[in-house]
CSV table of C-alpha atoms in Angstrom, one decimal:
chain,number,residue,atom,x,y,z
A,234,UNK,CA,125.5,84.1,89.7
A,235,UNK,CA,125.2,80.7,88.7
A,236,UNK,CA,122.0,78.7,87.7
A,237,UNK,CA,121.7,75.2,86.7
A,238,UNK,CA,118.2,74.6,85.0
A,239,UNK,CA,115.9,71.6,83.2
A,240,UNK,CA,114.6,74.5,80.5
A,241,UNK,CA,116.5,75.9,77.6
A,242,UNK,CA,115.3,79.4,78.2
A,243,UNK,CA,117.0,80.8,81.5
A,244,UNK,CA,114.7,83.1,83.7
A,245,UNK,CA,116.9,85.3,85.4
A,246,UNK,CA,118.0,84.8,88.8
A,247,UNK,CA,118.4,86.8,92.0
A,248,UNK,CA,121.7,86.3,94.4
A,249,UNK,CA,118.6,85.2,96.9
A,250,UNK,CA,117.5,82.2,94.3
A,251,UNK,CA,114.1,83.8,93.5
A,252,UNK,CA,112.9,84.7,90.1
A,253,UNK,CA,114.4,88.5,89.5
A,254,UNK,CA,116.8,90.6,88.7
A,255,UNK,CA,120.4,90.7,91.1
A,256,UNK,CA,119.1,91.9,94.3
A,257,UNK,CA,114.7,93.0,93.2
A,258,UNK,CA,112.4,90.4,92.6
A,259,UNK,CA,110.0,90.3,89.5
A,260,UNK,CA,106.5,89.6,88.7
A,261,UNK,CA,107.5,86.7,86.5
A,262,UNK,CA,107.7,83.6,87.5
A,263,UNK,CA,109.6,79.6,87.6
A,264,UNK,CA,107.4,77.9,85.1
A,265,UNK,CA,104.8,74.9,86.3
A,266,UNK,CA,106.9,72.0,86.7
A,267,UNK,CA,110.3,73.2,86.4
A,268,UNK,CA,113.4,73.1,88.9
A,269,UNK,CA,116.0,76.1,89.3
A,270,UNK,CA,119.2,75.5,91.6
A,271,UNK,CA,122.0,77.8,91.6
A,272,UNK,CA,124.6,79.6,94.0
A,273,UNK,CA,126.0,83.2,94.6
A,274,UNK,CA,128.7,85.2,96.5
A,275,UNK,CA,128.1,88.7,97.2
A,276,UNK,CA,130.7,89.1,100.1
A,277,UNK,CA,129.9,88.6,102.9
A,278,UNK,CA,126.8,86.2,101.7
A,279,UNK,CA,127.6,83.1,100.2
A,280,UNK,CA,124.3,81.2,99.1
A,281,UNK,CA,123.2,78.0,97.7
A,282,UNK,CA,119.1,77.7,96.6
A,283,UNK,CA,116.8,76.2,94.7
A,284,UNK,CA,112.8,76.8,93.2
A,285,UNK,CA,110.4,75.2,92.0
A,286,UNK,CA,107.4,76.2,90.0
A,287,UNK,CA,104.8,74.4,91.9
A,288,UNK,CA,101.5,74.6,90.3
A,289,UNK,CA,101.1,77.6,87.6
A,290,UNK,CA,101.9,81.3,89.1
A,291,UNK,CA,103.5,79.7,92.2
A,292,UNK,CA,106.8,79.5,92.7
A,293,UNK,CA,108.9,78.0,96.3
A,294,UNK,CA,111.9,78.0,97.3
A,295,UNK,CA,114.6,78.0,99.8
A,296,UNK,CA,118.5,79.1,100.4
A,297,UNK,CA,121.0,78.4,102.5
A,298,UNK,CA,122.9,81.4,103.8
A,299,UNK,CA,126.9,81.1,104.7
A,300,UNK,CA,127.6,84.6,106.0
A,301,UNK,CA,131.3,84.8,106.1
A,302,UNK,CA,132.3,87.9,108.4
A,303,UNK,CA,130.4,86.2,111.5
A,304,UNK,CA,132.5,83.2,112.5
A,305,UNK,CA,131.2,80.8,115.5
A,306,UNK,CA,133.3,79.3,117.4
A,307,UNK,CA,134.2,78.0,121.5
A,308,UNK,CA,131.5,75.7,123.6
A,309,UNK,CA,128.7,73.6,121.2
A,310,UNK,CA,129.8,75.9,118.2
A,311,UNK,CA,133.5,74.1,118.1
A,312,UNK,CA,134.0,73.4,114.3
A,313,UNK,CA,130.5,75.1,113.1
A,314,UNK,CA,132.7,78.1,110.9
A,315,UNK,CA,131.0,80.5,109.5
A,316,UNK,CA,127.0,81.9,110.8
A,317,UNK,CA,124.7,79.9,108.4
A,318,UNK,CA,120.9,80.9,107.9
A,319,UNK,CA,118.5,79.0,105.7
A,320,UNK,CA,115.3,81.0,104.4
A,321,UNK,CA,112.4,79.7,102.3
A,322,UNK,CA,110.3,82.1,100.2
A,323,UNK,CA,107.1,82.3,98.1
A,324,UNK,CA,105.6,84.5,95.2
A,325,UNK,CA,102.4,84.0,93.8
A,326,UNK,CA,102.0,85.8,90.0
A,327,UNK,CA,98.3,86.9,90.7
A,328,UNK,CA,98.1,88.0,86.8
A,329,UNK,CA,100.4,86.5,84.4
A,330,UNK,CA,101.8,89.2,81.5
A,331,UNK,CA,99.6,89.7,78.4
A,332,UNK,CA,100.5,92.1,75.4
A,333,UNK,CA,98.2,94.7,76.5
A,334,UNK,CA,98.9,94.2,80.3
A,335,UNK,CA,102.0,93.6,82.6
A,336,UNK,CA,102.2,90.3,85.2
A,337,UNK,CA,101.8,91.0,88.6
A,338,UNK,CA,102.7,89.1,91.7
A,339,UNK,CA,103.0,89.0,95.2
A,340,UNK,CA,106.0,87.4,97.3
A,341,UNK,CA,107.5,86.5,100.9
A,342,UNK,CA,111.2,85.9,101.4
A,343,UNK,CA,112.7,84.6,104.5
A,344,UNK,CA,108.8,83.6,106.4
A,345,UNK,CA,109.9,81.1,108.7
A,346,UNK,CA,113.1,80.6,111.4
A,347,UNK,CA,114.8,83.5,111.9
A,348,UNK,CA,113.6,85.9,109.6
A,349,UNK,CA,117.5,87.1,108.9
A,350,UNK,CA,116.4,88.6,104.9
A,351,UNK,CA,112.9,88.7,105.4
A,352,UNK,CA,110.8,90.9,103.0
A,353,UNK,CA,107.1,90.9,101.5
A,354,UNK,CA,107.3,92.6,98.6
A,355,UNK,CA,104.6,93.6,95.0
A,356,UNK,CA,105.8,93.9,92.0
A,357,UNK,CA,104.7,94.5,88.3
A,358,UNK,CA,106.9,92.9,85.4
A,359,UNK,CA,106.1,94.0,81.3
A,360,UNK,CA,108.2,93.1,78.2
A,361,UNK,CA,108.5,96.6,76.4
A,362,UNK,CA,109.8,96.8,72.9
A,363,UNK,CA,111.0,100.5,72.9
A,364,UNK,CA,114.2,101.3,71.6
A,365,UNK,CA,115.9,98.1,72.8
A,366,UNK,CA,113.9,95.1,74.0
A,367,UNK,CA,113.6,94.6,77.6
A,368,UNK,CA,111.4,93.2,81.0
A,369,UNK,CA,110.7,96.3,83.1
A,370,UNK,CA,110.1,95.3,86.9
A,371,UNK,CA,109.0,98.5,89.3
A,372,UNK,CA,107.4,97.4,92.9
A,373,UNK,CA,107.2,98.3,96.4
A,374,UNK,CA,109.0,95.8,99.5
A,375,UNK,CA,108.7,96.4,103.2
A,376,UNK,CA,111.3,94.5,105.0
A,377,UNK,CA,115.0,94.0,104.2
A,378,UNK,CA,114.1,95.9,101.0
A,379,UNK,CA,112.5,98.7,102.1
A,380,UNK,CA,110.7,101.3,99.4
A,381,UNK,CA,110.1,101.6,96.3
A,382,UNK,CA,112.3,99.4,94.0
A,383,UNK,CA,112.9,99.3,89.8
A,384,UNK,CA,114.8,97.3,87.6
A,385,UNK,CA,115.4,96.4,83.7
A,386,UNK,CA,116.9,93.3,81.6
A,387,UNK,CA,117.9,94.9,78.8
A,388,UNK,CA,117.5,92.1,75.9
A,389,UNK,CA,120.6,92.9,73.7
A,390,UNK,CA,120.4,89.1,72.1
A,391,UNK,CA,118.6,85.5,72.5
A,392,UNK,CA,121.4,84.5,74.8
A,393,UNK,CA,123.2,88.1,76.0
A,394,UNK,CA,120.8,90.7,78.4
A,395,UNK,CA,122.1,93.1,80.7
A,396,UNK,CA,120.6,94.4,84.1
A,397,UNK,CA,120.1,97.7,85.9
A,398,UNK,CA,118.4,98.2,89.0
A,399,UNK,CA,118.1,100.3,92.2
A,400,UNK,CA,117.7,98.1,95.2
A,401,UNK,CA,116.7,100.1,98.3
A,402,UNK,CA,118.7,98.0,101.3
């Protein structure tokens, strides 16, 4: 995964372009103001996309979607290659994270055209400092994630974290 940003601090990333963890989303946020573009291959989904944090606790986005095991081809399709999808998606942080209590947001990827990765998901994001620092994400999708999902950035230095999730696809 691959992201190009105007801050110092990287939020992590999903392979979809939204702010998460590989495949889950979290409840945190692109910050007011700041732009996030970035790329990912995850075969057979190669995928360019970009964010925005549009006003504070909103976040927009959009992707571009090459899927490289459906090739198009014969009639108007002549020269088009591979299938390609483009998806835009939202998430709204209805409570940002305090130290008593986590953040909390809502999201919808994939809302318009085709509806290809679709998915409306809740989630709930807290920093825990308990035996190695790390942002705990657990929430609930309906949609290309379907169920219950969790996740963790383990924080093992200012610069160096490591993920873990279950993603159910």
């Amino acid at each position: 995964l691959l992201v190009f940003s105007n801050c110092y601090a990287f939020d992590v990333v999903s392979n979809f372009g939204r702010t998460g963890l590989l495949v889950n989303p979290s409840a945190y946020v692109t910050k007011d103001g700041h732009i996030v573009f970035g790329g990912s291959y995850v075969y057979p989904y190669l995928r360019g996309h970009g964010s925005v944090g549009f006003f504070p606790g909103l976040e927009l986005g959009g992707t571009i979607t090459e899927i490289r095991n459906i090739y198009l081809s014969g009639g108007k399709w002549q020269g088009y290659g591979y299938y390609k999808d483009k998806a835009f998606f939202a998430k709204y942080q209805l409570l940002p994270e305090t130290s008593k209590y986590p953040a909390i947001a809502i999201g919808w990827d994939d809302f318009h055209g085709t509806k290809l990765f679709e998915t409306k998901y809740l989630v709930v994001s807290k920093y825990l400092d308990f035996l190695v620092p790390q942002n705990v994400s657990i929430g609930y999708a309906d949609g290309v994630l379907n169920g219950f999902f969790w996740g963790s950035e383990v924080l093992a230095h200012p610069k160096v974290s490591f993920l873990i999730e279950y993603a159910p696809l």
